[in-house]
Short mmCIF file of C-alpha atoms and ligand atoms in Angstrom, two decimals:
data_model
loop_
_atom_site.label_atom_id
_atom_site.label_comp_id
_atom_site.label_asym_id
_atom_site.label_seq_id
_atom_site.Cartn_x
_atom_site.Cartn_y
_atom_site.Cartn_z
CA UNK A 1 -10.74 69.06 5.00
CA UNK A 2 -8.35 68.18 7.80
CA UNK A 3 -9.03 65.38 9.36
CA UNK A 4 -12.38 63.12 9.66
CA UNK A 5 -15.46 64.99 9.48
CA UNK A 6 -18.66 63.52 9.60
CA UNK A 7 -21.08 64.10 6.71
CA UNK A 8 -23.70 66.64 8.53
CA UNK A 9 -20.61 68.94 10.03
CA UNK A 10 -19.24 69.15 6.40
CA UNK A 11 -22.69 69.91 4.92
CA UNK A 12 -23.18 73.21 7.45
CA UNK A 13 -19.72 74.09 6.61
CA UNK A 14 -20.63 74.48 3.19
CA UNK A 15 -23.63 75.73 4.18
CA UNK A 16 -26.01 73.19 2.08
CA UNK A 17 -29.39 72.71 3.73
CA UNK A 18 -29.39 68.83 4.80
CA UNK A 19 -32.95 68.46 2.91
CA UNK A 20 -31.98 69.38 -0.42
CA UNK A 21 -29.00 66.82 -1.02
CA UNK A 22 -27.74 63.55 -1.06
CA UNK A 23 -24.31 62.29 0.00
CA UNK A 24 -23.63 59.64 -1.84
CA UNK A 25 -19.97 57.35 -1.62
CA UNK A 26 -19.14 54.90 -4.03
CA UNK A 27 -22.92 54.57 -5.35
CA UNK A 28 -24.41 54.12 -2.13
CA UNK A 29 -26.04 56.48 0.39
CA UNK A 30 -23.82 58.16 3.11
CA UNK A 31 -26.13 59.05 6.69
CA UNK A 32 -26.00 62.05 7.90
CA UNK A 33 -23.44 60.71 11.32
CA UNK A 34 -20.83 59.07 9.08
CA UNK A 35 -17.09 60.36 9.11
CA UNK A 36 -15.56 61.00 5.85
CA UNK A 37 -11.96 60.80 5.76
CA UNK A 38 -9.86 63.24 3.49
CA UNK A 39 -9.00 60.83 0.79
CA UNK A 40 -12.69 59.99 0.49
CA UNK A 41 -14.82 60.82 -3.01
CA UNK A 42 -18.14 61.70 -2.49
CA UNK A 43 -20.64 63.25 -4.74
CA UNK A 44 -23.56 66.00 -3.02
CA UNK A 45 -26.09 65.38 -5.21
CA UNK A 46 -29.01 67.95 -5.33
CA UNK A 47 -32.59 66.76 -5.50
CA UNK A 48 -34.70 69.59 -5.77
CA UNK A 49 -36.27 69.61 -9.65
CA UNK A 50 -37.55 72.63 -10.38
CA UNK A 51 -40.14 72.04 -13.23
CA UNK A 52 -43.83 72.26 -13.17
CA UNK A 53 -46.82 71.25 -15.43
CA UNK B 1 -27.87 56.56 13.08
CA UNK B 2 -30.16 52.92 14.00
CA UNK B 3 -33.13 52.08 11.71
CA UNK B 4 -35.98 52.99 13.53
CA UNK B 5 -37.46 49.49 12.46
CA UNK B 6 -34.81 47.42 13.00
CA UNK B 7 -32.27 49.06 14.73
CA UNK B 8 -29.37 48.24 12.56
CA UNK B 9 -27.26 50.84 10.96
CA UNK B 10 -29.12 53.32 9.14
CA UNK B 11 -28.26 55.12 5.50
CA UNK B 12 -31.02 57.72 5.29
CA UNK B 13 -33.09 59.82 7.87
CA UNK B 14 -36.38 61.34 7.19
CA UNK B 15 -37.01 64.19 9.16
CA UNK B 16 -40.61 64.02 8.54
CA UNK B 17 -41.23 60.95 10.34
CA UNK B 18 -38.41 61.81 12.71
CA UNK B 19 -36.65 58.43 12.09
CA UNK B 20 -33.73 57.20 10.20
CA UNK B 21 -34.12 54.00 8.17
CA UNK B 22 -31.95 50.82 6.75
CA UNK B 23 -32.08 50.15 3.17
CA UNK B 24 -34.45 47.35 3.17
CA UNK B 25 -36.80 49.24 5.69
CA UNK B 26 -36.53 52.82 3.86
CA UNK B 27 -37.35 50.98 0.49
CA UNK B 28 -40.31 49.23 2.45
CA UNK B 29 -41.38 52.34 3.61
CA UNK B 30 -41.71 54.00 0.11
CA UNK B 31 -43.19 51.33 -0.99
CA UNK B 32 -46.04 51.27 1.76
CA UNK B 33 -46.74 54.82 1.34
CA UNK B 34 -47.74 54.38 -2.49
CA UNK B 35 -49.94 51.70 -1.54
CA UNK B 36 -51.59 53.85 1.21
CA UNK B 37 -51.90 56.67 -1.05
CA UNK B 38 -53.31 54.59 -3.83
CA UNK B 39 -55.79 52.66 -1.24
CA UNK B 40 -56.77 56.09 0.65
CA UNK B 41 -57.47 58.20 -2.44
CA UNK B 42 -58.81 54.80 -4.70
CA UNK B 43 -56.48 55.15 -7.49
CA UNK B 44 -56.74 51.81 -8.64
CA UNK B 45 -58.03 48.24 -8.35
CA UNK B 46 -55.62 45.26 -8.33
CA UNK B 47 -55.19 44.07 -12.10
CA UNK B 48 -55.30 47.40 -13.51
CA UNK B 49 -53.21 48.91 -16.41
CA UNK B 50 -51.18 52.13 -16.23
CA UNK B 51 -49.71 54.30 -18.11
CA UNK B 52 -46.86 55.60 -16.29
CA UNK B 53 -45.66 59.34 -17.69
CA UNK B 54 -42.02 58.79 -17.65
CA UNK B 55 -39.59 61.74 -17.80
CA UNK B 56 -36.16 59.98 -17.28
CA UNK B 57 -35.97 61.58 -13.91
CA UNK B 58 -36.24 59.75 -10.51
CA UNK B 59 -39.60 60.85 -9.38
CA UNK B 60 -41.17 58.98 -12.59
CA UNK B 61 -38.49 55.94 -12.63
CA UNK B 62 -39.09 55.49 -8.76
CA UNK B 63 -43.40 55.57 -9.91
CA UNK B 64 -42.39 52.67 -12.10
CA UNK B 65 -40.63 50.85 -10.30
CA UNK B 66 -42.70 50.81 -7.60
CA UNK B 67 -45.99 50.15 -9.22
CA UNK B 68 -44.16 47.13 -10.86
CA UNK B 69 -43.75 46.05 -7.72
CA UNK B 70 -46.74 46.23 -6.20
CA UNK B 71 -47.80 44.02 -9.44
CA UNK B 72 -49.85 46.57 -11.41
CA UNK B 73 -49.50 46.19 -15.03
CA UNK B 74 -47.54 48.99 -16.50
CA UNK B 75 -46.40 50.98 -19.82
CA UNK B 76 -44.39 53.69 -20.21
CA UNK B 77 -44.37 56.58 -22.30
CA UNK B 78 -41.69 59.51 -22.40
CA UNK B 79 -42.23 62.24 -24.59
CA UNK B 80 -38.88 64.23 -26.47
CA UNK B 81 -39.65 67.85 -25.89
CA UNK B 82 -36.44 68.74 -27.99
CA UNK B 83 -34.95 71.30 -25.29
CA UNK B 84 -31.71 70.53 -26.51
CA UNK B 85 -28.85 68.30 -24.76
CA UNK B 86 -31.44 68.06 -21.69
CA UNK B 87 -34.08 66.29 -24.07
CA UNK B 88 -31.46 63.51 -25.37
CA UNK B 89 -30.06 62.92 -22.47
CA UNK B 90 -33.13 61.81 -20.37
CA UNK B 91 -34.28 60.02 -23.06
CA UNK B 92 -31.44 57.95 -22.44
CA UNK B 93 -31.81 57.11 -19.34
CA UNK B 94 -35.63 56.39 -19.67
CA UNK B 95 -35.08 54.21 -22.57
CA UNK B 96 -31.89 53.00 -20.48
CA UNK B 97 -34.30 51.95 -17.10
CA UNK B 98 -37.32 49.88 -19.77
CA UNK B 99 -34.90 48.14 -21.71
CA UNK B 100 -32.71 46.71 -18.60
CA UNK B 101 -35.83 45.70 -17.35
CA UNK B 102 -37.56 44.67 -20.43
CA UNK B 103 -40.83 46.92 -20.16
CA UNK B 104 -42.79 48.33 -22.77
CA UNK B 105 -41.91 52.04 -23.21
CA UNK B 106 -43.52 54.04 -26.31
CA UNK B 107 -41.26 57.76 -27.16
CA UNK B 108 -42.50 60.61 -29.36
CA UNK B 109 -40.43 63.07 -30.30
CA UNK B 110 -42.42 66.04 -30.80
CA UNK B 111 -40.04 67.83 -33.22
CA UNK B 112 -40.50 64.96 -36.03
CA UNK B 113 -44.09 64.03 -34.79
CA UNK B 114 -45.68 67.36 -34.11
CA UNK B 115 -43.23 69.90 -36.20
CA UNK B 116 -42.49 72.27 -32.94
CA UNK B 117 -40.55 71.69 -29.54
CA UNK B 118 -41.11 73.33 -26.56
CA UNK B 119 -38.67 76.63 -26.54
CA UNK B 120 -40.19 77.68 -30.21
CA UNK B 121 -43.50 76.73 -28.99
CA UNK B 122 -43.00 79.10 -26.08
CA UNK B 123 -41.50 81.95 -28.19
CA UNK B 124 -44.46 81.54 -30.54
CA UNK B 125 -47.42 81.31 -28.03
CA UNK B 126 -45.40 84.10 -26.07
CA UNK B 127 -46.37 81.44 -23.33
CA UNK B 128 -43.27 80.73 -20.30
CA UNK B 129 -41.50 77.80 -21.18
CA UNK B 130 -43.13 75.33 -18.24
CA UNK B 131 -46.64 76.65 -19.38
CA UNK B 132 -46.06 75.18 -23.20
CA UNK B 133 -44.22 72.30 -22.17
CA UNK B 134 -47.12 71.34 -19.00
CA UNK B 135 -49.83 71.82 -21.43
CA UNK B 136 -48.21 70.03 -24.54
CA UNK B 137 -47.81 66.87 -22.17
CA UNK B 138 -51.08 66.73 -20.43
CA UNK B 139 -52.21 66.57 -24.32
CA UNK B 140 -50.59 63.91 -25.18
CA UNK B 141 -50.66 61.66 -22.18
CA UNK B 142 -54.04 61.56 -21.95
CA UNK B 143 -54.08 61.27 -25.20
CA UNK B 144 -52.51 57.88 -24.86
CA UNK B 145 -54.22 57.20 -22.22
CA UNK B 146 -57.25 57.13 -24.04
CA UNK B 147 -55.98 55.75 -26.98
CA UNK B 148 -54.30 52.90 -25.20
CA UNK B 149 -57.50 52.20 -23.05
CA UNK B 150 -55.78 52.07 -19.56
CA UNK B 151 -57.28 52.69 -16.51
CA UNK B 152 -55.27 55.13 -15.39
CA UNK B 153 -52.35 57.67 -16.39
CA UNK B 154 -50.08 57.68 -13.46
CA UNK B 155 -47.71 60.96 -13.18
CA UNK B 156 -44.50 61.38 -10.64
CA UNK B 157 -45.54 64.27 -8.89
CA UNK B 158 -44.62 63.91 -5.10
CA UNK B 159 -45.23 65.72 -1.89
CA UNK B 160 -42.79 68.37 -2.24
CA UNK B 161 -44.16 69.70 -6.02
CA UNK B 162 -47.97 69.59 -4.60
CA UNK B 163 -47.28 71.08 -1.79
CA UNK B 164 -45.28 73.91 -3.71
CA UNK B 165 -48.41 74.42 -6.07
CA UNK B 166 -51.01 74.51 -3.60
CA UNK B 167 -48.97 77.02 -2.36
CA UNK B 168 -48.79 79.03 -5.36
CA UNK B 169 -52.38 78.34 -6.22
CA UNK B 170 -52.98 79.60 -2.25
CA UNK B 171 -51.07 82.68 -2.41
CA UNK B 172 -53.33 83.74 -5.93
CA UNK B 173 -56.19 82.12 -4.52
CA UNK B 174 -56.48 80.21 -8.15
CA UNK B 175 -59.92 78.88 -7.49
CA UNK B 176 -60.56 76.70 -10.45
CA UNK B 177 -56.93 75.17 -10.01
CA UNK B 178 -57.77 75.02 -6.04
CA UNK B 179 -60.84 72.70 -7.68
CA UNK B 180 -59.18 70.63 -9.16
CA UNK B 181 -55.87 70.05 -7.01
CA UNK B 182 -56.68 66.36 -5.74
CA UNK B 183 -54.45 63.14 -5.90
CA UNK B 184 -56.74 61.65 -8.41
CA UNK B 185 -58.95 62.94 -10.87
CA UNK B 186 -61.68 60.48 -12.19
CA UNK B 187 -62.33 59.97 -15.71
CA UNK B 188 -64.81 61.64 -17.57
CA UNK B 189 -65.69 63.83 -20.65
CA UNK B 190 -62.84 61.95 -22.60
CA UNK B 191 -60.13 62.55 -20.43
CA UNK B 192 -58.36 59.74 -18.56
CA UNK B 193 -58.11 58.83 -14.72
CA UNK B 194 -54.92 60.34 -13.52
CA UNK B 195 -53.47 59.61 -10.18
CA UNK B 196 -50.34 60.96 -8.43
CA UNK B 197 -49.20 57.81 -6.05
CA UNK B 198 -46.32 59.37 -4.86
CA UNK B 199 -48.08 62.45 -3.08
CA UNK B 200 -47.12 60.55 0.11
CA UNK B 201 -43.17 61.16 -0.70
CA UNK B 202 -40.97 63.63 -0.57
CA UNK B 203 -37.93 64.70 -3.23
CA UNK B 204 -35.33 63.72 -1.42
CA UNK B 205 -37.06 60.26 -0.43
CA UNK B 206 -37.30 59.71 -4.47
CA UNK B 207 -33.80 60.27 -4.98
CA UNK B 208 -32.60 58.22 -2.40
CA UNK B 209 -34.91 55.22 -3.41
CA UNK B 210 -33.72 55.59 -6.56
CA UNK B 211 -29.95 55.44 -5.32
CA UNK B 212 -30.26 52.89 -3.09
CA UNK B 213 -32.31 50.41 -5.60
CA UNK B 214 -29.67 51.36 -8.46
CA UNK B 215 -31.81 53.27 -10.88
CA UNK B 216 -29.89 55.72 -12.99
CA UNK B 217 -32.06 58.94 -13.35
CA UNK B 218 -30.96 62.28 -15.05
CA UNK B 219 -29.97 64.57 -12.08
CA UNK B 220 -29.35 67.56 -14.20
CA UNK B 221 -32.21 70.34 -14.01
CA UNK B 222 -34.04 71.05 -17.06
CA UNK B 223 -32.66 74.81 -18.42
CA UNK B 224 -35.80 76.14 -19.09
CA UNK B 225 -36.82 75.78 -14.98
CA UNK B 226 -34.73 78.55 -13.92
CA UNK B 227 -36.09 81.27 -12.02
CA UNK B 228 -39.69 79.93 -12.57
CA UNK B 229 -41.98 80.59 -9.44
CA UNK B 230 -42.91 77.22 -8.48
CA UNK B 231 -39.07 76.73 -7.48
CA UNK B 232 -39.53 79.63 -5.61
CA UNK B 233 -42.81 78.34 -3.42
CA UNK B 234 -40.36 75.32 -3.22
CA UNK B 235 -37.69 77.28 -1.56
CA UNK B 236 -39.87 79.07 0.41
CA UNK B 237 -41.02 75.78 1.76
CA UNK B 238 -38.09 74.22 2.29
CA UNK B 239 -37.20 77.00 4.65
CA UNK B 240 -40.16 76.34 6.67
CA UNK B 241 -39.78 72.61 6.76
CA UNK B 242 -36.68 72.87 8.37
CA UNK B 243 -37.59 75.08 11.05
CA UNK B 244 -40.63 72.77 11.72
CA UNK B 245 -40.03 69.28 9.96
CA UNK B 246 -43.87 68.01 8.70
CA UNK B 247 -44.93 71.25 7.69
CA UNK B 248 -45.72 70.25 3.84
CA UNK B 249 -47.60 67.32 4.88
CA UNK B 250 -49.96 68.97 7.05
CA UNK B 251 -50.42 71.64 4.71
CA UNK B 252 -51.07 69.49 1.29
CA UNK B 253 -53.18 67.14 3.22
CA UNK B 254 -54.76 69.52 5.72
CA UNK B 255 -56.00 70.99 2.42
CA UNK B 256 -57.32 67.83 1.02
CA UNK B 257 -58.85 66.57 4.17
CA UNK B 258 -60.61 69.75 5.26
CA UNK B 259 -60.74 73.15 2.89
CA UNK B 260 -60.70 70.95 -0.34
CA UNK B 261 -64.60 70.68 -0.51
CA UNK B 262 -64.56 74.57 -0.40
CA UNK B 263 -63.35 74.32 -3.77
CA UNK B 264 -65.18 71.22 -5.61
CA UNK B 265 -66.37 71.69 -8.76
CA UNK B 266 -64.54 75.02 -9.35
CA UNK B 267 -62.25 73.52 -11.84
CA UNK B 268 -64.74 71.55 -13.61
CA UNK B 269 -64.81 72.40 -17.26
CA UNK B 270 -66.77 75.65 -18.08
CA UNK B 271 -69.00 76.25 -20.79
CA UNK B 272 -70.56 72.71 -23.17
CA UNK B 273 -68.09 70.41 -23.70
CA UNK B 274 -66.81 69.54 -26.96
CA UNK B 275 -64.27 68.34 -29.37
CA UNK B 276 -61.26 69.89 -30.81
CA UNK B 277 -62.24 70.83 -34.50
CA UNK B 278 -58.41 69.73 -35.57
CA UNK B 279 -57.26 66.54 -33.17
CA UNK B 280 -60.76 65.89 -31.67
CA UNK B 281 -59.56 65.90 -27.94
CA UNK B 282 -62.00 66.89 -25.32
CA UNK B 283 -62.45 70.30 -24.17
CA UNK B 284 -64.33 73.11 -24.41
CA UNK B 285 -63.30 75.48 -27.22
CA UNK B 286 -63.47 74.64 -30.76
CA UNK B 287 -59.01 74.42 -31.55
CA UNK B 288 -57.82 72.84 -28.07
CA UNK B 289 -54.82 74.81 -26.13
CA UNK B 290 -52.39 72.31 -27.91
CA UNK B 291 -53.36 73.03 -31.52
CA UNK B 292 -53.25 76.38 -31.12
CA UNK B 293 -50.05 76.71 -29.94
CA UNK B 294 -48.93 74.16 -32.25
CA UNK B 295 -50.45 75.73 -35.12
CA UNK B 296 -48.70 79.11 -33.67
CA UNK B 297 -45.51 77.67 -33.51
CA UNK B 298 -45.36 76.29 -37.32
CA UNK B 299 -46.14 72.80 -36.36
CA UNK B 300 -48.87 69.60 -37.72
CA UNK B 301 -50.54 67.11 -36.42
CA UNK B 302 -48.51 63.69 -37.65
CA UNK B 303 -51.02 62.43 -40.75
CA UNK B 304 -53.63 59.51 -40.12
CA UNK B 305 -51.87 56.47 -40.38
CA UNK B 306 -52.26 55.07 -44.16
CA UNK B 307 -54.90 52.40 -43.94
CA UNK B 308 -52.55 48.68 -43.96
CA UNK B 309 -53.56 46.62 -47.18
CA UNK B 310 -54.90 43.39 -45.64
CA UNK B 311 -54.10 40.75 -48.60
CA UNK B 312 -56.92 37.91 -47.94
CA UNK B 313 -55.92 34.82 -49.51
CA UNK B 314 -59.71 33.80 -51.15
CA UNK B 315 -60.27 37.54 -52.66
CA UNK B 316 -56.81 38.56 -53.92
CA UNK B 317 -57.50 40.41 -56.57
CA UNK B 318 -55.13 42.92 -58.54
CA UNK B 319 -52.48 43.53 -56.10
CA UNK B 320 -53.95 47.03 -55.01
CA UNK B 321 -54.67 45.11 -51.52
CA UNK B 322 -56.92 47.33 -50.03
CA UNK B 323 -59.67 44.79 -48.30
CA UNK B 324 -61.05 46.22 -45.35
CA UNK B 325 -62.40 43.79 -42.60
S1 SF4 C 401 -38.82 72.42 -16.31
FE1 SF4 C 401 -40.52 73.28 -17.48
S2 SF4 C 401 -39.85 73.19 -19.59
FE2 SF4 C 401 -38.49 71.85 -18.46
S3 SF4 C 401 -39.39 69.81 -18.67
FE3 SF4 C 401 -40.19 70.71 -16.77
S4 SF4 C 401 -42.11 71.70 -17.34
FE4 SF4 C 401 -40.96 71.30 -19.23
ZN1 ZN C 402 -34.11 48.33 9.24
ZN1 ZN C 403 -56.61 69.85 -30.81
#
């Protein structure tokens, strides 16, 4: 990542449907408008469970 | 992003409603759709007890937590399945979420209870893996639930997973299942009132409640769910809810509103109903599904409990203590 990039341009970049994931940055939830700057951790969390009964 | 509520800064959208929310107003919101689910579809009464089926993931640690605080009385009950490293894991954290809170949470482990878990269950009823597992724990929730003489067994199940089974029940036109695909099914014939208050919410709205109120839930997918087809109707969903955002709803609730009807009584139990020959659940065939494929897969039912000796001070008598009341 060069530069800031906010959280919904990274997310097409990688491709990731916006619906399936969280972004989450230091345990709380990032919106979809926020910039992330490269010496940021963040965690994409998936939250689709597949399971059924 | 502004809170649609509020307008201070926002930290989740929902596409749904086409608004983005603030913590405090996001967690309202959740909150306020399990109460209009479980007022719409009479789930339950104020006062009542629950048993809440708790996996260890955030759909059912979200349940809980909400029904807590909508002041419902609550226990839990999370069952070991014994698939491995996925089975110990969430047992953690559901054991982990009751005892920060101090709530009353019961675990079986089927392995040393029952004498099978769910992959040798499946090898040995040549059943998939999700078939074994879904019918070994709608045995022994209700089960509990009966035992335990709640009201009602409450299950996680949100928007996204009905909406993926209707669709699957839809594209095979499963009548009976069509029948009995409703938000709450009463109690009758020995089998518990079960409720779904979260069929209101979507995944990604549980996992994001559970974030924001600090609940640690196991994130990582079961290993048995792979490939199944009800992650596939999910998918399939998921496309079209992005190209038109409210979709699911309309479709789940469409159904219940307006074709459901077509289908009452469909899945109502065929044939006289009766009781399992070995464990005496209700059904309608003489060994119940979970017997057999207990029985299949090498397992036993746990032995009665030995009867307590009851010493009574007046009639003590030769130390055998076995006075009944
Ligand atoms: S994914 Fe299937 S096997 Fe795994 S817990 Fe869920 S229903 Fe059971
Ligand atoms: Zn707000
Ligand atoms: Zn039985």
């Amino acid at each position: 990542m060069d530069g800031p990039m906010a959280v919904s341009a990274l997310l097409s970049k990688l491709e990731i449907p916006r619906d399936t994931v969280l972004v989450i940055r230091d345990g709380t939830l990032v919106p979809g408008d926020a910039m992330l700057g490269p010496d940021d951790h963040i965690e994409i969390r998936p939250v689709i469970s597949g399971g059924r009964s | 992003m502004k809170c649609r509520v509020c307008r201070g800064p926002a930290v989740v959208d929902v596409r749904r409603h086409n608004a983005n929310f603030c913590e405090e107003h996001f967690l309202k919101l959740c909150r306020d759709q399990v109460e209009k689910a479980i007022h719409d579809h009479r789930m339950l009464e104020p006062g009542d007890r629950v048993l809440v089926a708790v996996s260890g993931g955030k759909d059912s640690l979200a349940l809980w937590d909400i029904l807590l605080q909508l002041g419902y009385e609550t226990d839990g009950l999370y069952l070991g399945l014994g698939i491995g490293d996925y089975s110990s894991e969430s047992g953690r954290f559901a054991t982990g979420f009751a005892k920060e809170r101090g709530l009353n949470l019961e675990e079986v482990d089927i392995s040393s209870e029952y004498g099978f878990d769910i992959p040798g269950g499946s090898r040995a009823a040549r059943r998939a893996p999700c078939s074994a597992c879904g019918l070994t724990k709608r045995h022994l929730f209700d089960e509990a639930a009966t035992r335990g003489s709640y009201d009602a067994l409450a299950t996680g199940h949100n928007l996204d997973d009905e909406a993926a089974v209707l669709l699957g029940n839809v594209l095979r036109w499963e009548h009976e299942y069509l029948g009995r695909q409703r938000p709450v099914l009463p109690a009758g014939d020995g089998f518990p009132k079960k409720i779904k208050p979260l069929v209101r919410l979507g995944e990604r709205e549980m996992a994001a409640y559970c974030v924001l109120r600090g609940i640690d839930y196991m994130v990582e997918e079961c290993p048995m769910a792979e490939g199944n087809r009800h992650l596939a109707y999910k998918e399939a969903l998921n496309g079209i809810e992005d190209r038109s955002p409210g979709t699911k709803h309309s479709f789940y609730f469409g159904f219940q509103e307006r074709t459901s009807v077509l289908f009452a009584g469909a899945g109502d139990s065929a044939g006289r109903p009766t009781r399992c020959d070995r464990c005496g659940a209700p059904g309608n065939s003489a060994v119940c599904a979970f017997c057999r494929l207990m029985e299949r897969a090498g397992g036993r039912l746990p032995a009665a409990p030995e009867p307590v000796p009851v010493e009574l001070g007046a009639t003590r008598s030769n130390g055998q203590g076995s006075a009944t009341t």
